[in-house]
Amino acid sequence: MYYIGIDIGSTAAKVSVFNDIELMENFTMPTGWSSIETSKVIKEKLEKNNIKIDESKVIATGYGRISVPYADKTITEITCHGKGTHYLLGKDCTVIDIGGQDTKIITLEKGKVSNFTMNDKCAAGTGRFLELMANTLGVGIDELGRMALSGEDINITSMCTVFAESEVISLIGSGTKRESIARGIVNSITGRVYALLHKHGATDTIFLTGGLCEVESFAYLLSEKLGVKVQTSPLARYAGSIGAALLAKDI
């Protein structure tokens, strides 16, 4: 028997597979234009790896969870991220999940979600915002993160992604160093996370999940902003899908 968690986010789909003993496999792919098509590709990939859907329990979560017709159940990403984070970290904490189009703060108590706050009103402060700003600078997201480490502190003041892009273009035109612009872009995201965390409240332990946990230096710069060390894991991107797979064992 296999237990499969499928987390279809706004920009990336993540999949985790457990057997009765351990975590066997994780993989990710772009969500693309259709969550339904993505779910079909996921099924094909699983069955190529001899993981048969009809011999498995499947839970879908995330933005596109209703687009997985072979799922036994759908569960919200809040619950799944909480479960997956507790598996990865092994203790209660405050989870910061920065997704493609929203940011979530989740409090875990006794291994379960006790409270959460979500900011999904605007793309500013999300992975999509960072991607757009990196494109404006002509670099990849990882390179932008590395550049930010050596830049001077400046502020991107615009709260709107469109206006922030115009502000970045103006800074480029004025001759501001790209490293400093990169620092300003990261400051913009960490500042919004700080404000959301201040509103929500934080425990002593903070754990970063979502795609930005893979951006070199981001956890460091976020720690600097928050004034506390932010922990993460090489598998933190898969917190939602890992949690969904673990919950599949309870079906």
PDB file of N, CA, C and O in Angstrom, residues 114-158:
ATOM      1  N   SER A 114      -3.371  25.273  15.527  1.00  0.00           N
ATOM      2  CA  SER A 114      -4.233  25.940  16.511  1.00  0.00           C
ATOM      3  C   SER A 114      -4.707  27.304  16.024  1.00  0.00           C
ATOM      4  O   SER A 114      -5.708  27.830  16.514  1.00  0.00           O
ATOM      5  N   ASN A 115      -3.978  27.879  15.031  1.00  0.00           N
ATOM      6  CA  ASN A 115      -4.349  29.194  14.532  1.00  0.00           C
ATOM      7  C   ASN A 115      -3.618  29.446  13.219  1.00  0.00           C
ATOM      8  O   ASN A 115      -2.544  28.877  12.986  1.00  0.00           O
ATOM      9  N   PHE A 116      -4.186  30.272  12.354  1.00  0.00           N
ATOM     10  CA  PHE A 116      -3.477  30.644  11.135  1.00  0.00           C
ATOM     11  C   PHE A 116      -3.942  32.009  10.654  1.00  0.00           C
ATOM     12  O   PHE A 116      -5.048  32.461  10.967  1.00  0.00           O
ATOM     13  N   THR A 117      -3.069  32.663   9.903  1.00  0.00           N
ATOM     14  CA  THR A 117      -3.369  33.938   9.268  1.00  0.00           C
ATOM     15  C   THR A 117      -2.879  33.859   7.834  1.00  0.00           C
ATOM     16  O   THR A 117      -1.782  33.358   7.576  1.00  0.00           O
ATOM     17  N   MET A 118      -3.688  34.359   6.914  1.00  0.00           N
ATOM     18  CA  MET A 118      -3.325  34.289   5.495  1.00  0.00           C
ATOM     19  C   MET A 118      -3.425  35.665   4.856  1.00  0.00           C
ATOM     20  O   MET A 118      -4.359  36.408   5.133  1.00  0.00           O
ATOM     21  N   ASN A 119      -2.444  35.971   4.024  1.00  0.00           N
ATOM     22  CA  ASN A 119      -2.491  37.186   3.223  1.00  0.00           C
ATOM     23  C   ASN A 119      -2.554  36.778   1.764  1.00  0.00           C
ATOM     24  O   ASN A 119      -1.552  36.380   1.186  1.00  0.00           O
ATOM     25  N   ASP A 120      -3.737  36.866   1.163  1.00  0.00           N
ATOM     26  CA  ASP A 120      -3.892  36.495  -0.249  1.00  0.00           C
ATOM     27  C   ASP A 120      -4.541  37.624  -1.043  1.00  0.00           C
ATOM     28  O   ASP A 120      -5.082  37.416  -2.120  1.00  0.00           O
ATOM     29  N   LYS A 121      -4.470  38.840  -0.511  1.00  0.00           N
ATOM     30  CA  LYS A 121      -5.109  39.974  -1.175  1.00  0.00           C
ATOM     31  C   LYS A 121      -4.282  40.513  -2.336  1.00  0.00           C
ATOM     32  O   LYS A 121      -4.796  41.154  -3.241  1.00  0.00           O
ATOM     33  N   CYS A 122      -2.964  40.278  -2.281  1.00  0.00           N
ATOM     34  CA  CYS A 122      -2.074  40.879  -3.272  1.00  0.00           C
ATOM     35  C   CYS A 122      -0.876  39.978  -3.459  1.00  0.00           C
ATOM     36  O   CYS A 122      -0.446  39.294  -2.525  1.00  0.00           O
ATOM     37  N   ALA A 123      -0.316  39.970  -4.669  1.00  0.00           N
ATOM     38  CA  ALA A 123       0.843  39.119  -4.959  1.00  0.00           C
ATOM     39  C   ALA A 123       2.117  39.643  -4.307  1.00  0.00           C
ATOM     40  O   ALA A 123       3.098  38.916  -4.199  1.00  0.00           O
ATOM     41  N   ALA A 124       2.134  40.912  -3.881  1.00  0.00           N
ATOM     42  CA  ALA A 124       3.319  41.457  -3.232  1.00  0.00           C
ATOM     43  C   ALA A 124       3.629  40.655  -1.970  1.00  0.00           C
ATOM     44  O   ALA A 124       2.747  40.359  -1.175  1.00  0.00           O
ATOM     45  N   GLY A 125       4.887  40.316  -1.779  1.00  0.00           N
ATOM     46  CA  GLY A 125       5.280  39.526  -0.618  1.00  0.00           C
ATOM     47  C   GLY A 125       5.190  38.040  -0.848  1.00  0.00           C
ATOM     48  O   GLY A 125       5.260  37.247   0.095  1.00  0.00           O
ATOM     49  N   THR A 126       5.054  37.609  -2.093  1.00  0.00           N
ATOM     50  CA  THR A 126       4.946  36.188  -2.409  1.00  0.00           C
ATOM     51  C   THR A 126       6.046  35.765  -3.379  1.00  0.00           C
ATOM     52  O   THR A 126       6.831  36.576  -3.863  1.00  0.00           O
ATOM     53  N   GLY A 127       6.068  34.463  -3.663  1.00  0.00           N
ATOM     54  CA  GLY A 127       7.045  33.950  -4.610  1.00  0.00           C
ATOM     55  C   GLY A 127       6.868  34.531  -6.003  1.00  0.00           C
ATOM     56  O   GLY A 127       7.852  34.768  -6.721  1.00  0.00           O
ATOM     57  N   ARG A 128       5.630  34.783  -6.388  1.00  0.00           N
ATOM     58  CA  ARG A 128       5.376  35.353  -7.713  1.00  0.00           C
ATOM     59  C   ARG A 128       5.961  36.757  -7.821  1.00  0.00           C
ATOM     60  O   ARG A 128       6.511  37.139  -8.855  1.00  0.00           O
ATOM     61  N   PHE A 129       5.839  37.518  -6.746  1.00  0.00           N
ATOM     62  CA  PHE A 129       6.415  38.857  -6.704  1.00  0.00           C
ATOM     63  C   PHE A 129       7.931  38.779  -6.914  1.00  0.00           C
ATOM     64  O   PHE A 129       8.492  39.541  -7.719  1.00  0.00           O
ATOM     65  N   LEU A 130       8.588  37.869  -6.203  1.00  0.00           N
ATOM     66  CA  LEU A 130      10.043  37.735  -6.333  1.00  0.00           C
ATOM     67  C   LEU A 130      10.427  37.330  -7.749  1.00  0.00           C
ATOM     68  O   LEU A 130      11.407  37.832  -8.309  1.00  0.00           O
ATOM     69  N   GLU A 131       9.645  36.432  -8.336  1.00  0.00           N
ATOM     70  CA  GLU A 131       9.920  35.987  -9.707  1.00  0.00           C
ATOM     71  C   GLU A 131       9.810  37.153 -10.696  1.00  0.00           C
ATOM     72  O   GLU A 131      10.671  37.326 -11.570  1.00  0.00           O
ATOM     73  N   LEU A 132       8.766  37.958 -10.558  1.00  0.00           N
ATOM     74  CA  LEU A 132       8.576  39.104 -11.453  1.00  0.00           C
ATOM     75  C   LEU A 132       9.700  40.123 -11.303  1.00  0.00           C
ATOM     76  O   LEU A 132      10.214  40.659 -12.290  1.00  0.00           O
ATOM     77  N   MET A 133      10.090  40.388 -10.060  1.00  0.00           N
ATOM     78  CA  MET A 133      11.158  41.354  -9.822  1.00  0.00           C
ATOM     79  C   MET A 133      12.507  40.831 -10.333  1.00  0.00           C
ATOM     80  O   MET A 133      13.314  41.598 -10.870  1.00  0.00           O
ATOM     81  N   ALA A 134      12.744  39.521 -10.183  1.00  0.00           N
ATOM     82  CA  ALA A 134      13.977  38.927 -10.706  1.00  0.00           C
ATOM     83  C   ALA A 134      14.032  39.060 -12.224  1.00  0.00           C
ATOM     84  O   ALA A 134      15.082  39.385 -12.803  1.00  0.00           O
ATOM     85  N   ASN A 135      12.893  38.838 -12.883  1.00  0.00           N
ATOM     86  CA  ASN A 135      12.827  39.000 -14.344  1.00  0.00           C
ATOM     87  C   ASN A 135      13.138  40.434 -14.750  1.00  0.00           C
ATOM     88  O   ASN A 135      13.814  40.674 -15.760  1.00  0.00           O
ATOM     89  N   THR A 136      12.658  41.388 -13.960  1.00  0.00           N
ATOM     90  CA  THR A 136      12.916  42.797 -14.254  1.00  0.00           C
ATOM     91  C   THR A 136      14.405  43.108 -14.166  1.00  0.00           C
ATOM     92  O   THR A 136      14.938  43.902 -14.952  1.00  0.00           O
ATOM     93  N   LEU A 137      15.091  42.455 -13.222  1.00  0.00           N
ATOM     94  CA  LEU A 137      16.533  42.648 -13.074  1.00  0.00           C
ATOM     95  C   LEU A 137      17.337  41.799 -14.059  1.00  0.00           C
ATOM     96  O   LEU A 137      18.551  41.967 -14.176  1.00  0.00           O
ATOM     97  N   GLY A 138      16.664  40.871 -14.739  1.00  0.00           N
ATOM     98  CA  GLY A 138      17.348  40.028 -15.707  1.00  0.00           C
ATOM     99  C   GLY A 138      18.153  38.916 -15.082  1.00  0.00           C
ATOM    100  O   GLY A 138      19.178  38.469 -15.651  1.00  0.00           O
ATOM    101  N   VAL A 139      17.721  38.434 -13.900  1.00  0.00           N
ATOM    102  CA  VAL A 139      18.420  37.342 -13.218  1.00  0.00           C
ATOM    103  C   VAL A 139      17.401  36.297 -12.768  1.00  0.00           C
ATOM    104  O   VAL A 139      16.189  36.533 -12.803  1.00  0.00           O
ATOM    105  N   GLY A 140      17.892  35.142 -12.330  1.00  0.00           N
ATOM    106  CA  GLY A 140      17.025  34.133 -11.748  1.00  0.00           C
ATOM    107  C   GLY A 140      16.788  34.430 -10.274  1.00  0.00           C
ATOM    108  O   GLY A 140      17.456  35.273  -9.667  1.00  0.00           O
ATOM    109  N   ILE A 141      15.846  33.727  -9.676  1.00  0.00           N
ATOM    110  CA  ILE A 141      15.508  33.954  -8.272  1.00  0.00           C
ATOM    111  C   ILE A 141      16.698  33.650  -7.367  1.00  0.00           C
ATOM    112  O   ILE A 141      16.990  34.406  -6.425  1.00  0.00           O
ATOM    113  N   ASP A 142      17.420  32.551  -7.623  1.00  0.00           N
ATOM    114  CA  ASP A 142      18.568  32.201  -6.794  1.00  0.00           C
ATOM    115  C   ASP A 142      19.640  33.280  -6.863  1.00  0.00           C
ATOM    116  O   ASP A 142      20.236  33.655  -5.844  1.00  0.00           O
ATOM    117  N   GLU A 143      19.902  33.774  -8.081  1.00  0.00           N
ATOM    118  CA  GLU A 143      20.912  34.813  -8.254  1.00  0.00           C
ATOM    119  C   GLU A 143      20.490  36.098  -7.535  1.00  0.00           C
ATOM    120  O   GLU A 143      21.319  36.783  -6.916  1.00  0.00           O
ATOM    121  N   LEU A 144      19.204  36.432  -7.591  1.00  0.00           N
ATOM    122  CA  LEU A 144      18.726  37.620  -6.892  1.00  0.00           C
ATOM    123  C   LEU A 144      18.988  37.496  -5.389  1.00  0.00           C
ATOM    124  O   LEU A 144      19.425  38.458  -4.737  1.00  0.00           O
ATOM    125  N   GLY A 145      18.743  36.305  -4.839  1.00  0.00           N
ATOM    126  CA  GLY A 145      18.995  36.082  -3.419  1.00  0.00           C
ATOM    127  C   GLY A 145      20.457  36.273  -3.059  1.00  0.00           C
ATOM    128  O   GLY A 145      20.786  36.874  -2.030  1.00  0.00           O
ATOM    129  N   ARG A 146      21.352  35.763  -3.906  1.00  0.00           N
ATOM    130  CA  ARG A 146      22.786  35.918  -3.647  1.00  0.00           C
ATOM    131  C   ARG A 146      23.203  37.388  -3.755  1.00  0.00           C
ATOM    132  O   ARG A 146      24.000  37.877  -2.957  1.00  0.00           O
ATOM    133  N   MET A 147      22.675  38.087  -4.748  1.00  0.00           N
ATOM    134  CA  MET A 147      22.996  39.500  -4.929  1.00  0.00           C
ATOM    135  C   MET A 147      22.561  40.325  -3.715  1.00  0.00           C
ATOM    136  O   MET A 147      23.251  41.254  -3.295  1.00  0.00           O
ATOM    137  N   ALA A 148      21.403  39.967  -3.158  1.00  0.00           N
ATOM    138  CA  ALA A 148      20.853  40.746  -2.040  1.00  0.00           C
ATOM    139  C   ALA A 148      21.770  40.741  -0.829  1.00  0.00           C
ATOM    140  O   ALA A 148      21.790  41.702  -0.048  1.00  0.00           O
ATOM    141  N   LEU A 149      22.553  39.682  -0.668  1.00  0.00           N
ATOM    142  CA  LEU A 149      23.444  39.581   0.486  1.00  0.00           C
ATOM    143  C   LEU A 149      24.508  40.671   0.493  1.00  0.00           C
ATOM    144  O   LEU A 149      24.952  41.105   1.559  1.00  0.00           O
ATOM    145  N   SER A 150      24.922  41.103  -0.690  1.00  0.00           N
ATOM    146  CA  SER A 150      25.999  42.091  -0.767  1.00  0.00           C
ATOM    147  C   SER A 150      25.490  43.502  -1.085  1.00  0.00           C
ATOM    148  O   SER A 150      26.287  44.427  -1.261  1.00  0.00           O
ATOM    149  N   GLY A 151      24.180  43.674  -1.150  1.00  0.00           N
ATOM    150  CA  GLY A 151      23.617  44.981  -1.466  1.00  0.00           C
ATOM    151  C   GLY A 151      23.421  45.843  -0.238  1.00  0.00           C
ATOM    152  O   GLY A 151      23.377  45.349   0.892  1.00  0.00           O
ATOM    153  N   GLU A 152      23.296  47.145  -0.464  1.00  0.00           N
ATOM    154  CA  GLU A 152      22.981  48.078   0.609  1.00  0.00           C
ATOM    155  C   GLU A 152      21.470  48.093   0.840  1.00  0.00           C
ATOM    156  O   GLU A 152      20.682  47.835  -0.069  1.00  0.00           O
ATOM    157  N   ASP A 153      21.075  48.401   2.068  1.00  0.00           N
ATOM    158  CA  ASP A 153      19.653  48.433   2.400  1.00  0.00           C
ATOM    159  C   ASP A 153      18.962  49.610   1.715  1.00  0.00           C
ATOM    160  O   ASP A 153      19.309  50.773   1.956  1.00  0.00           O
ATOM    161  N   ILE A 154      18.005  49.312   0.844  1.00  0.00           N
ATOM    162  CA  ILE A 154      17.131  50.337   0.294  1.00  0.00           C
ATOM    163  C   ILE A 154      15.703  49.825   0.403  1.00  0.00           C
ATOM    164  O   ILE A 154      15.480  48.632   0.652  1.00  0.00           O
ATOM    165  N   ASN A 155      14.740  50.688   0.234  1.00  0.00           N
ATOM    166  CA  ASN A 155      13.339  50.301   0.360  1.00  0.00           C
ATOM    167  C   ASN A 155      12.618  50.412  -0.982  1.00  0.00           C
ATOM    168  O   ASN A 155      12.772  51.405  -1.692  1.00  0.00           O
ATOM    169  N   ILE A 156      11.868  49.366  -1.316  1.00  0.00           N
ATOM    170  CA  ILE A 156      10.909  49.434  -2.417  1.00  0.00           C
ATOM    171  C   ILE A 156       9.588  49.815  -1.754  1.00  0.00           C
ATOM    172  O   ILE A 156       8.981  49.008  -1.049  1.00  0.00           O
ATOM    173  N   THR A 157       9.147  51.042  -1.948  1.00  0.00           N
ATOM    174  CA  THR A 157       8.037  51.563  -1.139  1.00  0.00           C
ATOM    175  C   THR A 157       6.661  51.187  -1.657  1.00  0.00           C
ATOM    176  O   THR A 157       5.690  51.180  -0.902  1.00  0.00           O
ATOM    177  N   SER A 158       6.547  50.866  -2.932  1.00  0.00           N
ATOM    178  CA  SER A 158       5.228  50.590  -3.518  1.00  0.00           C
ATOM    179  C   SER A 158       4.646  49.296  -2.961  1.00  0.00           C
ATOM    180  O   SER A 158       5.330  48.270  -2.888  1.00  0.00           O
TER     181      SER A 158
END
